[in-house]
Amino acid sequence: MKHVMEFVTDLHDTGQIAHLPCFTAVTNLTLLPPELPNLLEKFQLELVISIDGPALIHNQLRPLASGEGSFERMFHNVRRIQQITGGRQPEAAEVTYTAKHAQLGISPLDVYNFIQESLRISKVLLTPVETDDPALRVADDMWYESIRQIIQLGYQAYCEGNLVQAHRQLSPWLRGVNPNNAEPWECDLFCTAGMYSFAVDARGDIYPCQKFIGHPQFCMGSVAAGPDVFSSDTFDRVQRKVTPLIRKDYSECLSCPIRTICAACPAQWILASSSLASPIGPWCDLKREFKIHLIALSLKMQEEHPDRWHQLASAETPVVPY
């Protein structure tokens, strides 16, 4: 990780790239290297902890090589990082919600509250698992109904003037329904991975995004190749495979009322079916209904409390595509 950040920083310092990117490390935090605090400071590195929720589910889905659960080790290291950084890191928590959560009676709201209250991490990136495995897949209607519950609690906090809580529960979802937040080139892209962001694994191999890590057919090259990696045939071939996905190529998208604020995950389509077939179907109907609900709610909130809305809308927050 250090080598990758030094490599990219050197490209910037020598004028080979125009802008220094934001560095983000996604980790399960079962290990805490002694040099990590210095890297956080030196490279303005943002740490995102990958977690599954309370110990009951986390230990099932993330056992150590010994077979023991990893929750206690992760929890201990989160606390150490928070002490070292004065609570500034980890920047966020990333959660993949599965059917196993539901089977254990753990709702998305339970996960959300646990991370914010027990781990004291306010930014939660909560998404459903992307798989065709029925043992893990979450029903789309169940997922959206659960997120509606989170949003309703956020709206109640907003009405009561508790903007800190409202921001935690509303902003990741509401920011995604405002077309004014999108750059012109984003309006027809399902995802910008492989164009404006990339993932690098522990070996230095480059992928369009972290979801492709472990699938060698989507490896774009290695940082060891230096700047030439970005002009290599391999880089170009993989990029052309995953980035030409734009909504205007799907006739069903052209007349959709949420076309410019809809996001999707090409990695999900490719890895699940080895195809870039149109994602149109019942999933789109649910997403359209959900987004329209968010638009109506945002307009209602602006009308009821314009000052509060301005504070909420201007606060920095991650965008959740779902």
Coordinates of C-alpha atoms in Angstrom, one line a residue:
M1 CA 0.0 0.0 0.0
K2 CA 2.8 2.4 0.9
H3 CA 4.6 1.6 -2.4
V4 CA 1.4 2.3 -4.4
M5 CA 0.8 5.7 -2.7
E6 CA 4.5 6.7 -3.2
F7 CA 4.3 5.6 -6.8
V8 CA 1.2 7.7 -7.5
T9 CA 2.5 10.7 -5.6
D10 CA 5.7 10.6 -7.6
L11 CA 3.7 10.6 -10.8
H12 CA 2.0 13.7 -9.6
D13 CA 5.2 15.4 -8.3
T14 CA 7.0 14.8 -11.6
G15 CA 4.0 16.2 -13.7
Q16 CA 3.1 12.8 -15.2
I17 CA -0.5 13.1 -13.8
A18 CA -2.3 16.3 -13.3
H19 CA -4.1 15.7 -10.1
L20 CA -3.2 13.7 -7.0
P21 CA -6.1 11.2 -6.3
C22 CA -7.7 10.6 -3.0
F23 CA -6.3 7.4 -1.4
T24 CA -8.7 5.0 0.3
A25 CA -7.8 1.7 2.0
V26 CA -10.6 -0.8 2.5
T27 CA -9.6 -3.2 5.3
N28 CA -11.1 -5.8 7.7
L29 CA -8.7 -4.4 10.3
T30 CA -7.8 -7.7 11.7
L31 CA -4.2 -6.5 11.5
L32 CA -2.9 -3.1 12.5
P33 CA 0.5 -2.5 11.0
P34 CA 2.7 -0.2 13.1
E35 CA 3.3 2.1 10.2
L36 CA -0.4 2.7 9.4
P37 CA -0.9 5.8 11.6
N38 CA 2.0 7.5 9.7
L39 CA 0.6 6.5 6.4
L40 CA -2.8 8.0 7.3
E41 CA -1.2 11.3 8.1
K42 CA 1.4 11.4 5.3
F43 CA -0.9 10.5 2.4
Q44 CA -4.2 11.8 3.8
L45 CA -5.3 8.2 3.6
E46 CA -8.9 7.5 4.3
L47 CA -9.5 4.2 6.1
V48 CA -12.7 2.3 5.4
I49 CA -13.5 -0.7 7.6
S50 CA -15.2 -3.6 6.0
I51 CA -17.6 -5.2 8.6
D52 CA -20.7 -7.3 8.6
G53 CA -22.4 -6.1 11.8
P54 CA -22.6 -7.3 15.4
A55 CA -20.3 -10.2 16.5
L56 CA -23.0 -12.8 15.9
I57 CA -23.0 -12.3 12.1
H58 CA -19.5 -10.9 11.7
N59 CA -17.9 -14.0 13.2
Q60 CA -20.0 -16.2 10.9
L61 CA -19.1 -14.4 7.7
R62 CA -15.5 -13.4 8.6
P63 CA -13.7 -16.2 10.5
L64 CA -9.9 -16.1 11.0
A65 CA -7.8 -18.8 9.5
S66 CA -7.9 -20.6 12.8
G67 CA -11.7 -20.8 12.6
E68 CA -12.2 -18.3 15.4
G69 CA -14.3 -15.2 14.8
S70 CA -12.5 -12.0 13.9
F71 CA -14.9 -9.6 15.6
E72 CA -13.0 -9.0 18.8
R73 CA -9.7 -8.4 17.0
M74 CA -11.4 -6.0 14.5
F75 CA -13.2 -4.1 17.3
H76 CA -10.0 -3.7 19.3
N77 CA -8.1 -2.3 16.3
V78 CA -10.9 0.1 15.5
R79 CA -10.7 1.5 19.0
R80 CA -6.9 1.8 18.7
I81 CA -7.2 3.7 15.4
Q82 CA -9.8 6.0 16.9
Q83 CA -7.5 6.8 19.9
I84 CA -4.5 7.4 17.6
T85 CA -6.4 9.7 15.3
G86 CA -8.7 11.5 17.8
G87 CA -11.7 9.8 16.4
R88 CA -11.1 11.0 12.8
Q89 CA -10.5 7.4 11.5
P90 CA -11.9 5.1 10.3
E91 CA -13.5 7.4 7.9
A92 CA -16.4 5.0 7.2
A93 CA -17.7 1.5 7.5
E94 CA -18.6 -0.6 4.5
V95 CA -21.3 -3.3 5.1
T96 CA -22.6 -5.9 2.7
Y97 CA -26.0 -7.1 3.8
T98 CA -27.0 -10.7 3.2
A99 CA -29.8 -13.2 3.6
K100 CA -27.9 -14.6 6.6
H101 CA -28.3 -11.3 8.4
A102 CA -32.1 -11.6 7.9
Q103 CA -32.1 -15.3 9.0
L104 CA -30.5 -14.2 12.3
G105 CA -33.1 -11.4 12.8
I106 CA -30.5 -8.6 12.1
S107 CA -32.1 -5.9 9.9
P108 CA -30.2 -3.3 7.9
L109 CA -31.4 -0.8 10.5
D110 CA -29.9 -3.0 13.3
V111 CA -26.5 -3.0 11.4
Y112 CA -26.7 0.7 10.8
N113 CA -27.4 1.5 14.5
F114 CA -24.8 -0.9 15.7
I115 CA -22.0 0.6 13.7
Q116 CA -22.9 4.2 14.6
E117 CA -23.5 3.6 18.3
S118 CA -21.1 0.7 19.2
L119 CA -18.3 1.4 16.8
R120 CA -18.8 5.2 16.8
I121 CA -18.5 5.4 13.0
S122 CA -21.0 7.8 11.5
K123 CA -20.6 7.1 7.8
V124 CA -22.0 3.8 6.9
L125 CA -21.9 2.5 3.3
L126 CA -24.6 -0.2 3.4
T127 CA -25.4 -2.2 0.3
P128 CA -27.0 -5.6 -0.5
V129 CA -24.8 -8.5 -1.4
E130 CA -24.3 -8.9 -5.2
T131 CA -24.6 -12.6 -5.9
D132 CA -26.8 -15.2 -7.6
D133 CA -26.4 -17.5 -4.6
P134 CA -30.0 -17.8 -3.1
A135 CA -28.5 -18.6 0.3
L136 CA -27.0 -15.1 0.5
R137 CA -29.1 -12.9 -1.9
V138 CA -31.5 -10.4 -0.3
A139 CA -34.9 -10.0 -1.9
D140 CA -35.0 -6.6 -3.6
D141 CA -38.4 -5.6 -2.1
M142 CA -37.2 -6.5 1.4
W143 CA -34.0 -4.5 1.0
Y144 CA -35.8 -1.3 -0.1
E145 CA -38.4 -1.6 2.6
S146 CA -35.6 -1.9 5.2
I147 CA -33.9 1.3 3.8
R148 CA -37.3 3.1 3.9
Q149 CA -37.3 2.4 7.7
I150 CA -33.9 4.0 8.1
I151 CA -35.0 7.0 6.0
Q152 CA -38.2 7.4 8.1
L153 CA -36.2 7.6 11.3
G154 CA -33.9 10.1 9.7
Y155 CA -36.9 12.2 8.7
Q156 CA -38.2 12.1 12.2
A157 CA -34.9 13.3 13.5
Y158 CA -34.9 16.1 10.9
C159 CA -38.4 17.3 12.0
E160 CA -37.2 17.3 15.6
G161 CA -34.1 19.4 14.7
N162 CA -31.6 16.6 15.4
L163 CA -29.5 17.3 12.2
V164 CA -26.6 15.1 13.3
Q165 CA -28.8 12.1 13.4
A166 CA -30.7 13.2 10.3
H167 CA -27.5 13.5 8.4
R168 CA -26.3 10.0 9.4
Q169 CA -29.5 8.4 8.3
L170 CA -30.6 10.5 5.3
S171 CA -27.7 12.2 3.5
P172 CA -26.2 9.1 1.8
W173 CA -29.6 8.4 0.2
L174 CA -30.9 11.9 -0.5
R175 CA -27.7 13.2 -2.0
G176 CA -28.1 10.7 -4.8
V177 CA -31.5 12.0 -5.9
N178 CA -30.2 15.5 -6.7
P179 CA -29.1 15.8 -10.3
N180 CA -27.3 19.0 -9.5
N181 CA -24.7 16.9 -7.6
A182 CA -23.7 15.0 -10.8
E183 CA -21.1 16.1 -13.2
P184 CA -22.2 16.2 -16.8
W185 CA -20.3 13.1 -17.7
E186 CA -22.0 11.2 -14.9
C187 CA -25.5 11.6 -16.1
D188 CA -25.4 8.7 -18.5
L189 CA -22.9 6.5 -16.7
F190 CA -24.0 3.6 -14.5
C191 CA -20.6 3.7 -12.7
T192 CA -17.3 5.6 -13.1
A193 CA -15.1 2.7 -12.0
G194 CA -12.3 2.0 -14.4
M195 CA -12.4 5.6 -15.7
Y196 CA -12.1 8.0 -12.7
S197 CA -11.2 5.5 -10.0
F198 CA -9.3 2.3 -9.7
A199 CA -8.5 -0.4 -7.1
V200 CA -5.1 -1.8 -6.3
D201 CA -4.7 -5.0 -4.4
A202 CA -1.9 -6.0 -2.0
R203 CA 0.3 -7.2 -4.8
G204 CA 0.1 -4.0 -6.7
D205 CA -2.3 -5.3 -9.4
I206 CA -4.7 -2.7 -10.8
Y207 CA -8.5 -3.4 -11.3
P208 CA -11.4 -1.2 -12.3
C209 CA -12.8 -1.5 -8.8
Q210 CA -12.4 -3.7 -5.7
K211 CA -15.2 -6.0 -6.8
F212 CA -13.1 -7.3 -9.6
I213 CA -10.1 -8.1 -7.4
G214 CA -9.4 -11.8 -7.5
H215 CA -10.7 -12.1 -11.1
P216 CA -7.5 -12.1 -13.2
Q217 CA -9.3 -11.5 -16.5
F218 CA -10.0 -8.0 -15.2
C219 CA -6.5 -7.1 -14.1
M220 CA -5.4 -4.0 -15.9
G221 CA -1.7 -4.3 -15.1
S222 CA 0.6 -3.6 -12.2
V223 CA 2.0 -0.5 -10.6
A224 CA 5.4 -2.1 -11.0
A225 CA 5.2 -1.3 -14.7
G226 CA 5.3 2.4 -13.9
P227 CA 3.4 5.1 -15.9
D228 CA 3.5 2.9 -19.0
V229 CA 0.8 0.7 -17.4
F230 CA -1.9 3.3 -18.4
S231 CA -1.1 3.0 -22.1
S232 CA -0.7 -0.7 -22.2
D233 CA -2.8 -3.0 -24.4
T234 CA -4.0 -4.9 -21.3
F235 CA -5.1 -1.7 -19.6
D236 CA -7.0 -0.6 -22.7
R237 CA -8.6 -4.0 -23.3
V238 CA -10.0 -4.3 -19.8
Q239 CA -11.1 -0.6 -19.7
R240 CA -13.0 -1.1 -22.9
K241 CA -14.7 -4.2 -21.4
V242 CA -16.1 -2.5 -18.4
T243 CA -16.5 1.3 -19.1
P244 CA -18.7 1.7 -22.2
L245 CA -21.8 1.1 -20.2
I246 CA -24.1 4.1 -20.5
R247 CA -27.8 4.5 -20.1
K248 CA -28.4 5.9 -23.6
D249 CA -27.5 2.5 -25.0
Y250 CA -30.5 0.9 -23.3
S251 CA -33.8 1.9 -24.9
E252 CA -35.7 1.3 -21.6
C253 CA -33.6 3.9 -19.8
L254 CA -34.2 6.7 -22.3
S255 CA -37.7 7.4 -21.1
C256 CA -37.1 6.6 -17.4
P257 CA -37.9 9.5 -15.0
I258 CA -34.9 8.7 -12.8
R259 CA -32.4 8.2 -15.7
T260 CA -29.9 10.9 -14.5
I261 CA -29.9 9.8 -10.9
C262 CA -29.9 6.1 -11.3
A263 CA -26.7 4.1 -10.5
A264 CA -26.0 0.5 -11.0
C265 CA -23.1 -2.0 -10.7
P266 CA -21.6 -3.3 -13.9
A267 CA -19.4 -5.6 -11.8
Q268 CA -22.5 -7.3 -10.6
W269 CA -23.8 -8.0 -14.1
I270 CA -20.4 -9.2 -15.4
L271 CA -19.4 -11.4 -12.5
A272 CA -22.8 -12.9 -12.0
S273 CA -23.6 -13.7 -15.6
S274 CA -20.5 -13.0 -17.7
S275 CA -22.8 -10.7 -19.6
L276 CA -23.5 -7.0 -20.0
A277 CA -27.1 -7.7 -20.8
S278 CA -29.6 -5.0 -20.0
P279 CA -30.4 -4.9 -16.2
I280 CA -34.0 -3.9 -17.0
G281 CA -36.7 -5.8 -15.1
P282 CA -38.5 -5.9 -11.7
W283 CA -35.4 -4.5 -10.0
C284 CA -35.7 -1.3 -12.1
D285 CA -39.4 -0.9 -11.0
L286 CA -38.4 -1.1 -7.4
K287 CA -35.6 1.3 -7.7
R288 CA -37.7 3.8 -9.7
E289 CA -40.4 3.7 -7.0
F290 CA -37.8 4.1 -4.3
K291 CA -36.0 7.1 -6.0
I292 CA -39.3 8.9 -6.7
H293 CA -40.2 8.4 -3.0
L294 CA -36.8 10.1 -2.1
I295 CA -37.4 13.0 -4.5
A296 CA -40.9 13.6 -2.9
L297 CA -39.4 13.4 0.6
S298 CA -36.6 15.8 -0.2
L299 CA -39.0 18.4 -1.7
K300 CA -41.2 18.0 1.4
M301 CA -38.2 18.6 3.7
Q302 CA -37.1 21.7 1.8
E303 CA -40.6 23.1 2.1
E304 CA -41.0 22.4 5.8
H305 CA -37.6 23.5 7.1
P306 CA -35.5 25.3 4.4
D307 CA -32.8 26.3 6.8
R308 CA -32.3 22.7 8.1
W309 CA -32.4 21.4 4.5
H310 CA -29.6 23.8 3.5
Q311 CA -27.4 22.5 6.4
L312 CA -28.2 18.9 5.6
A313 CA -27.7 19.2 1.8
S314 CA -24.4 21.1 2.2
A315 CA -22.8 18.6 4.6
E316 CA -20.2 16.2 3.1
T317 CA -21.4 12.7 2.9
P318 CA -20.8 9.5 0.8
V319 CA -23.1 8.6 -2.0
V320 CA -24.8 5.3 -1.8
P321 CA -25.9 4.1 -5.3
Y322 CA -28.8 1.9 -4.1

